[in-house]
Coordinates of C-alpha atoms in Angstrom, one line a residue:
Chain A
X1 CA -59.9 -128.5 -27.5
X2 CA -58.4 -128.3 -31.0
X3 CA -58.7 -130.6 -33.0
X4 CA -56.9 -130.6 -36.8
X5 CA -57.8 -133.9 -39.2
X6 CA -55.6 -134.6 -42.0
X7 CA -55.3 -130.4 -42.7
X8 CA -53.2 -129.8 -45.4
X9 CA -51.9 -126.1 -47.0
X10 CA -50.4 -125.0 -50.2
X11 CA -49.9 -121.6 -50.7
X12 CA -50.1 -120.3 -54.6
X13 CA -51.5 -122.8 -56.2
X14 CA -51.4 -122.7 -59.7
X15 CA -48.8 -120.5 -59.8
X16 CA -44.6 -121.0 -59.9
X17 CA -44.4 -120.5 -56.8
X18 CA -46.8 -122.9 -55.6
X19 CA -45.4 -124.1 -52.1
X20 CA -47.2 -127.1 -49.6
X21 CA -46.8 -126.0 -45.9
X22 CA -48.7 -128.4 -44.4
X23 CA -49.2 -131.9 -45.7
X24 CA -51.9 -133.9 -44.1
X25 CA -51.6 -132.8 -40.5
X26 CA -53.3 -134.3 -37.9
X27 CA -53.6 -133.2 -34.0
X28 CA -55.2 -132.5 -31.1
X29 CA -53.8 -129.6 -28.9
X30 CA -56.2 -131.1 -25.2
X31 CA -57.2 -129.1 -22.3
X32 CA -54.7 -128.3 -19.6
X33 CA -52.2 -128.7 -21.7
X34 CA -48.6 -126.7 -22.4
X35 CA -48.0 -128.0 -25.6
X36 CA -44.7 -126.7 -27.7
X37 CA -44.7 -126.8 -31.6
X38 CA -40.9 -127.1 -32.8
X39 CA -39.3 -127.1 -36.2
X40 CA -36.6 -124.8 -38.1
X41 CA -37.9 -122.0 -40.7
X42 CA -40.5 -123.2 -43.2
X43 CA -41.5 -126.6 -41.2
X44 CA -44.2 -125.0 -40.9
X45 CA -45.2 -124.1 -38.2
X46 CA -46.3 -121.4 -37.9
X47 CA -49.2 -121.9 -40.4
X48 CA -50.5 -124.8 -38.2
X49 CA -50.7 -122.6 -35.6
X50 CA -53.1 -119.5 -37.9
X51 CA -55.0 -122.8 -38.5
X52 CA -56.1 -123.0 -34.7
X53 CA -58.3 -120.3 -34.8
X54 CA -59.6 -119.7 -38.6
X55 CA -57.5 -117.2 -39.5
X56 CA -55.8 -119.2 -42.2
X57 CA -59.2 -122.0 -43.6
X58 CA -56.8 -125.4 -44.7
X59 CA -57.0 -126.6 -48.5
X60 CA -58.3 -129.5 -47.2
X61 CA -58.8 -131.4 -44.0
X62 CA -60.6 -129.8 -41.1
X63 CA -60.1 -127.7 -37.9
X64 CA -62.0 -128.5 -35.1
X65 CA -62.5 -126.3 -31.9
X66 CA -64.7 -127.9 -29.6
X67 CA -66.5 -129.7 -31.9
X68 CA -66.9 -126.8 -33.8
X69 CA -65.5 -126.9 -37.6
X70 CA -63.5 -123.6 -38.2
X71 CA -63.9 -124.1 -41.2
X72 CA -67.4 -124.9 -41.8
X73 CA -69.8 -121.4 -43.5
X74 CA -72.3 -121.1 -40.9
X75 CA -69.6 -120.8 -38.3
X76 CA -68.8 -117.8 -36.2
X77 CA -65.1 -116.9 -36.6
X78 CA -66.1 -114.6 -33.3
X79 CA -67.0 -117.6 -31.2
X80 CA -63.5 -119.4 -32.2
X81 CA -61.0 -116.6 -31.6
X82 CA -62.9 -116.0 -28.4
X83 CA -61.7 -119.9 -27.5
X84 CA -58.0 -119.7 -29.4
X85 CA -56.3 -116.6 -28.6
X86 CA -53.4 -116.0 -31.0
X87 CA -50.0 -113.9 -30.0
X88 CA -47.9 -113.6 -32.9
X89 CA -44.5 -113.0 -32.9
X90 CA -43.1 -109.7 -31.8
X91 CA -46.5 -108.7 -30.5
X92 CA -45.5 -104.6 -29.2
X93 CA -44.9 -104.1 -33.0
X94 CA -48.4 -103.7 -33.6
X95 CA -49.3 -101.6 -30.5
X96 CA -51.4 -98.6 -31.8
X97 CA -53.4 -97.4 -28.3
X98 CA -52.2 -94.1 -26.3
X99 CA -52.5 -96.1 -23.3
X100 CA -51.6 -99.9 -21.9
X101 CA -55.4 -99.4 -20.7
X102 CA -56.9 -99.2 -24.5
X103 CA -54.0 -101.4 -25.8
X104 CA -55.0 -104.4 -23.7
X105 CA -58.9 -103.1 -23.5
X106 CA -58.9 -103.6 -27.3
X107 CA -60.0 -107.6 -27.6
X108 CA -62.8 -107.3 -24.9
X109 CA -64.0 -103.6 -25.8
X110 CA -64.6 -105.7 -29.5
X111 CA -66.4 -108.2 -28.1
X112 CA -69.2 -105.9 -26.4
X113 CA -67.9 -106.0 -22.8
X114 CA -67.4 -102.5 -21.3
X115 CA -67.9 -100.6 -17.8
X116 CA -66.7 -102.3 -15.2
X117 CA -66.9 -105.7 -16.0
X118 CA -63.6 -104.5 -19.2
X119 CA -61.9 -102.2 -16.4
X120 CA -61.5 -105.9 -14.2
X121 CA -60.7 -107.4 -17.4
X122 CA -57.6 -106.1 -18.2
X123 CA -56.8 -105.4 -14.6
X124 CA -56.7 -109.0 -14.5
X125 CA -55.1 -109.6 -17.4
X126 CA -52.2 -106.9 -16.0
X127 CA -51.8 -108.6 -13.3
X128 CA -51.1 -111.6 -14.6
X129 CA -48.2 -110.7 -16.7
X130 CA -46.9 -109.7 -13.3
X131 CA -48.3 -105.8 -13.7
X132 CA -49.5 -103.4 -11.0
X133 CA -52.5 -102.5 -12.6
X134 CA -52.7 -99.3 -11.3
X135 CA -49.4 -97.9 -12.0
X136 CA -49.3 -99.1 -15.2
X137 CA -53.0 -98.8 -17.1
X138 CA -51.9 -94.8 -18.0
X139 CA -48.6 -95.3 -19.5
X140 CA -47.9 -95.3 -23.1
X141 CA -47.3 -98.7 -24.4
X142 CA -44.6 -97.4 -26.8
X143 CA -42.8 -96.1 -23.5
X144 CA -42.4 -99.4 -22.0
X145 CA -39.1 -101.6 -21.9
X146 CA -39.0 -104.3 -24.4
X147 CA -39.7 -107.3 -21.8
X148 CA -42.8 -105.2 -20.6
X149 CA -44.0 -104.3 -24.1
X150 CA -44.0 -108.0 -25.0
X151 CA -46.0 -108.6 -21.5
X152 CA -48.7 -106.0 -22.3
X153 CA -49.4 -107.6 -25.6
X154 CA -49.8 -110.6 -24.3
X155 CA -52.3 -109.5 -21.4
X156 CA -54.1 -107.8 -24.3
X157 CA -54.9 -110.9 -25.7
X158 CA -55.4 -112.7 -22.1
X159 CA -58.5 -110.0 -21.7
X160 CA -60.3 -111.7 -24.1
X161 CA -60.1 -114.8 -22.0
X162 CA -59.7 -117.1 -24.1
X163 CA -59.3 -121.1 -22.8
X164 CA -56.3 -121.6 -25.1
X165 CA -53.2 -119.1 -25.8
X166 CA -51.1 -119.9 -28.7
X167 CA -47.8 -117.8 -29.1
X168 CA -45.7 -117.9 -31.6
X169 CA -42.3 -117.6 -30.6
X170 CA -43.0 -115.6 -27.1
X171 CA -39.5 -115.1 -26.0
X172 CA -37.8 -113.9 -29.6
X173 CA -35.4 -111.5 -28.6
X174 CA -35.7 -110.8 -25.0
X175 CA -33.0 -111.2 -22.1
X176 CA -32.8 -114.0 -19.5
X177 CA -34.7 -111.9 -17.3
X178 CA -37.7 -111.0 -19.0
X179 CA -37.8 -114.8 -20.3
X180 CA -37.7 -115.6 -16.8
X181 CA -40.5 -113.7 -16.1
X182 CA -43.0 -114.3 -19.0
X183 CA -42.3 -118.5 -18.7
X184 CA -43.0 -117.9 -15.0
X185 CA -46.3 -116.1 -15.7
X186 CA -47.1 -118.0 -18.5
X187 CA -46.8 -121.3 -16.1
X188 CA -48.5 -119.3 -13.8
X189 CA -51.7 -118.9 -16.4
X190 CA -51.3 -123.0 -17.1
X191 CA -51.6 -123.9 -13.5
X192 CA -54.9 -121.3 -13.5
X193 CA -56.0 -123.7 -16.6
X194 CA -55.7 -122.1 -19.2
X195 CA -54.0 -124.0 -22.1
X196 CA -51.0 -123.3 -23.8
X197 CA -49.4 -123.8 -27.0
X198 CA -46.2 -122.3 -27.6
X199 CA -44.5 -122.1 -31.2
X200 CA -40.4 -121.8 -30.6
X201 CA -36.7 -122.7 -31.5
X202 CA -35.5 -122.4 -28.0
X203 CA -35.1 -126.2 -26.5
X204 CA -34.1 -125.1 -23.6
X205 CA -37.4 -123.6 -23.0
X206 CA -39.2 -126.8 -24.5
X207 CA -37.6 -129.1 -22.2
X208 CA -38.3 -126.3 -19.0
X209 CA -41.7 -126.3 -19.2
X210 CA -43.5 -127.8 -22.6
X211 CA -46.1 -130.7 -21.3
X212 CA -46.0 -132.3 -25.4
X213 CA -44.0 -131.4 -28.2
X214 CA -45.1 -132.0 -31.7
X215 CA -42.2 -131.7 -34.6
X216 CA -42.7 -130.1 -37.8
X217 CA -40.5 -130.7 -40.8
X218 CA -40.8 -129.8 -44.3
X219 CA -44.7 -129.2 -44.1
X220 CA -44.9 -132.9 -42.1
X221 CA -45.5 -133.7 -38.6
X222 CA -42.5 -135.8 -37.5
X223 CA -43.1 -135.9 -33.9
X224 CA -45.9 -135.8 -31.7
X225 CA -45.4 -137.0 -28.3
X226 CA -44.5 -136.1 -23.9
X227 CA -41.5 -133.9 -24.2
X228 CA -39.4 -137.2 -22.4
X229 CA -39.6 -139.0 -25.3
X230 CA -39.2 -135.9 -27.7
X231 CA -35.7 -135.7 -25.8
X232 CA -33.9 -138.8 -24.9
X233 CA -35.7 -141.5 -26.6
X234 CA -34.4 -141.4 -30.1
X235 CA -33.2 -138.2 -31.9
X236 CA -36.1 -136.0 -32.4
X237 CA -34.3 -133.0 -32.3
X238 CA -32.0 -133.3 -34.4
X239 CA -34.3 -135.3 -37.4
X240 CA -36.1 -132.5 -37.1
X241 CA -32.7 -129.9 -37.5
X242 CA -32.2 -128.7 -34.6
X243 CA -29.6 -128.4 -31.8
X244 CA -30.3 -130.3 -28.8
X245 CA -29.3 -127.9 -26.0
X246 CA -26.4 -129.3 -23.6
X247 CA -28.1 -130.3 -20.5
X248 CA -30.0 -132.7 -23.0
X249 CA -26.7 -133.9 -24.8
X250 CA -25.4 -134.3 -20.4
X251 CA -29.0 -136.3 -19.7
X252 CA -28.5 -138.6 -22.5
X253 CA -25.1 -139.7 -21.7
X254 CA -26.0 -140.2 -18.0
X255 CA -29.2 -142.2 -19.6
X256 CA -26.8 -144.9 -21.2
X257 CA -24.9 -145.6 -17.8
X258 CA -27.8 -145.3 -15.3
X259 CA -30.8 -147.1 -17.2
X260 CA -33.5 -144.8 -14.6
X261 CA -31.6 -141.5 -14.4
X262 CA -34.7 -138.9 -14.3
X263 CA -36.1 -136.5 -16.5
X264 CA -34.2 -133.3 -15.3
X265 CA -36.0 -129.7 -17.0
X266 CA -33.1 -127.1 -15.5
X267 CA -29.9 -127.5 -15.2
X268 CA -30.0 -126.7 -11.2
X269 CA -32.3 -130.0 -10.7
X270 CA -29.9 -131.6 -13.2
X271 CA -26.8 -131.2 -10.9
X272 CA -28.5 -131.7 -7.5
X273 CA -29.7 -135.0 -9.0
X274 CA -25.6 -135.8 -9.8
X275 CA -24.5 -134.9 -6.2
X276 CA -27.5 -136.1 -4.6
X277 CA -27.4 -139.4 -6.1
X278 CA -24.8 -140.0 -8.7
X279 CA -21.1 -138.5 -7.3
Chain B
X1 CA -6.5 -98.9 -29.5
X2 CA -10.3 -97.7 -28.2
X3 CA -10.1 -95.9 -24.7
X4 CA -13.7 -95.2 -23.4
X5 CA -12.2 -92.7 -20.1
X6 CA -14.0 -92.3 -17.6
X7 CA -17.1 -91.3 -19.9
X8 CA -20.4 -90.5 -19.2
X9 CA -23.4 -90.6 -21.1
X10 CA -27.3 -89.3 -21.0
X11 CA -30.0 -89.1 -22.6
X12 CA -32.3 -86.9 -20.6
X13 CA -30.3 -85.0 -18.1
X14 CA -29.1 -86.1 -14.8
X15 CA -29.9 -89.8 -15.7
X16 CA -26.6 -91.3 -16.6
X17 CA -27.3 -94.0 -19.6
X18 CA -23.3 -94.2 -19.1
X19 CA -21.8 -93.6 -16.3
X20 CA -18.0 -93.6 -15.3
X21 CA -17.1 -96.2 -18.0
X22 CA -13.2 -97.1 -18.5
X23 CA -12.1 -100.2 -20.5
X24 CA -9.3 -100.6 -23.2
X25 CA -9.6 -102.8 -26.5
X26 CA -6.3 -103.3 -28.8
X27 CA -6.1 -104.0 -31.9
X28 CA -6.4 -108.0 -32.6
X29 CA -8.2 -107.9 -29.4
X30 CA -12.1 -109.8 -29.1
X31 CA -13.6 -108.4 -26.1
X32 CA -17.2 -109.1 -25.0
X33 CA -19.6 -106.7 -23.2
X34 CA -22.5 -108.6 -21.5
X35 CA -25.6 -106.8 -19.9
X36 CA -29.3 -107.3 -19.6
X37 CA -31.5 -105.1 -22.3
X38 CA -31.1 -101.5 -20.8
X39 CA -27.8 -102.1 -19.6
X40 CA -26.4 -99.1 -21.7
X41 CA -24.9 -101.8 -23.9
X42 CA -26.2 -100.4 -27.3
X43 CA -25.0 -96.7 -26.3
X44 CA -21.5 -98.0 -25.7
X45 CA -21.9 -99.2 -28.8
X46 CA -22.9 -95.9 -30.6
X47 CA -20.3 -94.1 -28.8
X48 CA -17.7 -96.7 -29.9
X49 CA -17.7 -95.1 -33.2
X50 CA -18.9 -91.1 -32.7
X51 CA -22.3 -91.5 -33.3
X52 CA -23.1 -90.3 -29.8
X53 CA -20.4 -87.7 -28.5
X54 CA -19.7 -88.3 -24.3
X55 CA -20.4 -85.9 -22.0
X56 CA -18.6 -86.4 -19.4
X57 CA -15.4 -87.8 -20.4
X58 CA -13.5 -89.4 -23.6
X59 CA -13.5 -91.8 -25.9
X60 CA -10.1 -92.5 -28.3
X61 CA -9.7 -94.3 -31.3
X62 CA -5.8 -94.4 -32.1
X63 CA -5.6 -91.7 -30.0
X64 CA -7.9 -89.5 -32.1
X65 CA -10.8 -88.3 -30.2
X66 CA -14.0 -88.9 -30.6
X67 CA -15.4 -85.1 -30.1
X68 CA -12.7 -83.6 -32.7
X69 CA -13.1 -86.0 -35.2
X70 CA -16.3 -88.0 -35.1
X71 CA -16.3 -89.0 -39.2
X72 CA -12.5 -90.8 -39.1
X73 CA -13.8 -92.6 -36.0
X74 CA -17.1 -93.7 -38.1
X75 CA -14.1 -95.0 -40.7
X76 CA -12.3 -96.6 -38.0
X77 CA -15.0 -98.9 -36.5
X78 CA -17.1 -100.2 -38.2
X79 CA -20.4 -101.4 -36.6
X80 CA -23.5 -104.2 -37.1
X81 CA -27.0 -104.1 -35.4
X82 CA -29.5 -106.5 -34.3
X83 CA -31.4 -106.1 -36.8
X84 CA -29.5 -106.5 -40.7
X85 CA -33.0 -105.6 -42.3
X86 CA -32.5 -101.8 -41.3
X87 CA -29.0 -101.9 -43.0
X88 CA -29.7 -102.8 -46.4
X89 CA -29.2 -100.4 -49.2
X90 CA -28.7 -102.0 -52.1
X91 CA -31.7 -104.1 -54.0
X92 CA -29.1 -107.3 -54.1
X93 CA -26.2 -108.6 -51.7
X94 CA -23.3 -107.7 -54.2
X95 CA -24.8 -104.0 -54.3
X96 CA -25.4 -104.2 -51.1
X97 CA -21.9 -104.9 -49.7
X98 CA -20.2 -102.3 -53.0
X99 CA -22.2 -99.4 -51.5
X100 CA -19.9 -99.0 -48.4
X101 CA -16.5 -99.2 -50.4
X102 CA -18.2 -96.8 -53.5
X103 CA -18.9 -94.5 -50.5
X104 CA -15.1 -94.6 -49.3
X105 CA -14.3 -93.6 -53.2
X106 CA -12.3 -97.5 -53.4
X107 CA -11.2 -98.4 -56.9
X108 CA -14.4 -100.4 -58.5
X109 CA -11.4 -103.3 -59.5
X110 CA -10.5 -103.4 -55.5
X111 CA -14.0 -103.2 -54.3
X112 CA -14.7 -106.4 -57.0
X113 CA -12.5 -108.0 -55.5
X114 CA -13.1 -107.5 -51.6
X115 CA -16.3 -108.3 -52.3
X116 CA -15.6 -111.5 -53.8
X117 CA -13.2 -112.1 -50.8
X118 CA -15.2 -111.4 -48.1
X119 CA -18.3 -113.3 -49.3
X120 CA -16.1 -116.6 -50.4
X121 CA -15.5 -116.3 -46.8
X122 CA -18.6 -115.9 -45.3
X123 CA -20.0 -118.7 -47.6
X124 CA -22.6 -116.0 -48.7
X125 CA -21.1 -115.6 -52.6
X126 CA -23.9 -117.9 -54.4
X127 CA -26.4 -114.7 -53.1
X128 CA -24.8 -112.2 -54.5
X129 CA -27.1 -111.7 -57.1
X130 CA -29.8 -112.3 -54.6
X131 CA -32.2 -109.3 -52.8
X132 CA -31.0 -109.1 -49.0
X133 CA -34.9 -109.6 -48.3
X134 CA -34.7 -112.9 -49.7
X135 CA -32.5 -114.0 -47.6
X136 CA -32.6 -115.9 -44.1
X137 CA -32.0 -113.9 -40.7
X138 CA -28.5 -115.6 -39.9
X139 CA -27.8 -114.9 -44.3
X140 CA -29.2 -111.3 -44.1
X141 CA -26.5 -110.8 -40.9
X142 CA -23.5 -112.2 -42.7
X143 CA -24.4 -109.9 -45.4
X144 CA -24.4 -107.3 -42.6
X145 CA -21.1 -108.4 -41.7
X146 CA -19.6 -108.4 -44.7
X147 CA -20.4 -104.8 -45.8
X148 CA -18.6 -103.8 -42.8
X149 CA -15.8 -105.7 -43.2
X150 CA -14.9 -105.0 -46.8
X151 CA -14.3 -101.8 -45.7
X152 CA -11.4 -102.7 -43.5
X153 CA -12.1 -101.4 -40.3
X154 CA -9.6 -101.2 -37.6
X155 CA -12.7 -102.0 -35.4
X156 CA -15.3 -103.7 -34.8
X157 CA -18.6 -103.4 -32.4
X158 CA -21.1 -105.9 -32.7
X159 CA -24.3 -105.2 -31.6
X160 CA -26.4 -107.9 -30.7
X161 CA -25.8 -109.5 -33.7
X162 CA -27.5 -112.6 -32.9
X163 CA -30.2 -111.9 -30.4
X164 CA -32.6 -112.1 -33.7
X165 CA -31.7 -115.5 -34.9
X166 CA -32.2 -119.0 -34.1
X167 CA -29.6 -121.0 -31.7
X168 CA -28.4 -122.7 -34.7
X169 CA -27.5 -119.9 -36.8
X170 CA -26.3 -117.8 -33.5
X171 CA -23.4 -120.2 -32.9
X172 CA -22.7 -120.7 -36.5
X173 CA -23.1 -116.5 -36.6
X174 CA -20.9 -116.1 -33.8
X175 CA -18.1 -119.0 -34.6
X176 CA -18.1 -117.5 -38.3
X177 CA -16.8 -113.8 -36.6
X178 CA -14.7 -115.6 -33.6
X179 CA -12.6 -117.3 -36.2
X180 CA -12.5 -114.6 -39.2
X181 CA -11.6 -112.1 -36.7
X182 CA -9.2 -114.0 -34.7
X183 CA -7.6 -114.5 -38.1
X184 CA -7.1 -110.7 -38.8
X185 CA -6.1 -108.0 -36.7
X186 CA -9.5 -106.3 -36.1
X187 CA -10.2 -104.9 -32.4
X188 CA -13.9 -106.4 -32.0
X189 CA -16.4 -105.0 -29.4
X190 CA -18.6 -108.0 -29.0
X191 CA -22.2 -106.7 -28.0
X192 CA -24.6 -109.2 -26.0
X193 CA -27.4 -110.4 -23.3
X194 CA -26.6 -114.2 -23.9
X195 CA -23.8 -115.2 -21.6
X196 CA -23.2 -118.6 -23.8
X197 CA -21.9 -117.0 -26.3
X198 CA -19.0 -115.3 -24.5
X199 CA -17.4 -118.5 -22.6
X200 CA -14.5 -119.0 -25.3
X201 CA -13.8 -115.1 -25.1
X202 CA -10.6 -114.5 -23.2
X203 CA -12.2 -111.2 -21.7
X204 CA -15.4 -109.9 -20.6
X205 CA -16.9 -106.7 -19.4
X206 CA -20.0 -107.3 -17.4
X207 CA -22.6 -103.8 -17.5
X208 CA -25.7 -103.2 -15.4
X209 CA -27.3 -99.2 -15.5
X210 CA -24.8 -98.6 -17.9
X211 CA -21.9 -99.1 -15.2
X212 CA -19.1 -101.6 -15.5
X213 CA -19.5 -104.3 -12.3
X214 CA -16.6 -106.6 -13.4
X215 CA -14.1 -107.3 -15.7
X216 CA -12.5 -110.4 -16.7
X217 CA -12.6 -114.0 -18.2
X218 CA -14.9 -116.2 -18.1
X219 CA -14.1 -117.9 -15.3
X220 CA -14.1 -114.6 -12.7
X221 CA -17.3 -113.3 -14.8
X222 CA -19.4 -116.8 -14.7
X223 CA -17.9 -118.3 -11.1
X224 CA -20.4 -115.6 -9.0
X225 CA -23.6 -116.8 -9.8
X226 CA -25.7 -114.3 -7.2
X227 CA -23.9 -111.4 -8.6
X228 CA -25.1 -112.5 -12.4
X229 CA -28.7 -113.4 -11.1
X230 CA -28.5 -109.7 -9.8
X231 CA -27.8 -108.2 -12.7
X232 CA -29.6 -110.2 -15.3
X233 CA -27.5 -111.8 -17.0
X234 CA -27.7 -116.2 -16.8
X235 CA -25.9 -118.4 -15.9
X236 CA -24.3 -120.8 -19.1
X237 CA -25.9 -124.2 -17.8
X238 CA -22.7 -125.8 -19.8
X239 CA -20.9 -123.5 -17.0
X240 CA -22.7 -124.5 -14.4
X241 CA -21.7 -128.4 -14.9
X242 CA -18.3 -127.4 -15.9
X243 CA -18.5 -125.7 -12.1
X244 CA -19.9 -129.4 -10.6
X245 CA -16.5 -131.6 -12.2
X246 CA -13.8 -128.7 -12.7
X247 CA -11.6 -130.7 -10.0
X248 CA -11.9 -134.0 -12.5
X249 CA -10.8 -131.4 -15.6
X250 CA -8.0 -129.9 -17.1
X251 CA -9.4 -127.3 -19.1
X252 CA -10.2 -123.8 -18.5
X253 CA -13.6 -122.4 -19.3
X254 CA -12.1 -120.8 -22.8
X255 CA -11.2 -124.3 -23.7
X256 CA -14.7 -125.2 -22.5
X257 CA -16.1 -127.7 -24.8
X258 CA -19.6 -129.9 -24.8
X259 CA -17.3 -132.9 -25.6
X260 CA -14.8 -132.0 -23.4
X261 CA -17.5 -132.4 -20.2
X262 CA -19.2 -134.7 -21.9
X263 CA -16.6 -137.2 -21.9
X264 CA -16.3 -136.4 -17.6
X265 CA -20.1 -137.3 -17.1

């Protein structure tokens, strides 16, 4: 579990560039959840996730991971980073290894894993991301397609066996098929018990997979609750400066007409319901 | 007119990135090229302005064969890519846009007028003295578009210009470009993998593995869900709802708007 207690972050303190990235934010990420962090550019969402594994320290407040104060003097950040894996935006831009195997093995090797266990972990992570480990291991990661590169990059975090995977815009730049594939693999990770946190401005994805939404605006948390409440109880999407997808607008309309209209995550689910019960 | 005549292109021997491609774009027409990653879209973009030359077949722009004079093509066809950061040359927005004009030997006064006009039109006038690198993704892309439009090309190729933007900026950029181009007499090839974007476009060319799969209006293109799925392109949610409600509607898929549909729900 990750807990933030009244955390504030200010960049460039004491200079004319001083800017507050986070203002007294408290939140919890509970085990097994899929949480989406949303907001426009500059809302503080990327700063937020860098706190989760101690990549940056807060100026005030506490970050607690499984009871450990991440920023306490005697905390070994390696332990935190084994618990919380961070996947940056466009992670494939940081590829360096000559083979897919070495790329994915880098993290666990750094943690002292070797031999059979290393091979097992790499293979496990690659198959979790939809690859046949035998055929892909010896390829150069640079020769893969955009969608495959992204999945190798995520596999390299999975191979470190974190309890929580935090992803910054995981589907950014991917086309429909690659997005769909990645989302289904991530859902499968979650079904196996992995906690997922993903930062996005794509509201369709939030609607489709998130259990809970945390919405940020100008460094402040303006919403923290179920995905259904985020979209349908008030106008938090608009408050966060985001655009409600058509499917949300359509459901809002039907909810006005039928007070018990169920929550639909996809357009197919929505149309099926319309056909069967409301036409 | 841009005319692709049985065009083949391969980066590696016998592996066609573009295969037997035929299509035409007239001046003033806005045509979308829709396909998944790796479908050959960017290769087609580069063939259109003479950056790449066909191995077989011909690309003509206003009757000029790209094989004969690729440089004339480059002056007739403006191109904007996915990542604006790769395209900036000036230290300020103004310099950046003026740079292309200087290269065309446009007189200073005229260049000034064009920069002024185009930045006003695109809503980036207030950034003239700013560094392009300080702008947001959407604004950067506007600068890149301004730079190309200022050169007054006859045709424009827009290669995934919204792919890296957030949904709000994406809509804004598309609508802006669509309106500006419709007002002018520029022929446009709008390349994208995002199907929602091309709903209002009257002619869409669907490509997969370097081949044209289908060409037509959004109604024809999007009605075949199975075909789209098989080439890795999504059916827009709004189109699915439209198809469901179709009998109660008196609009075509081109005129489709969220509010029309919502009123029928």
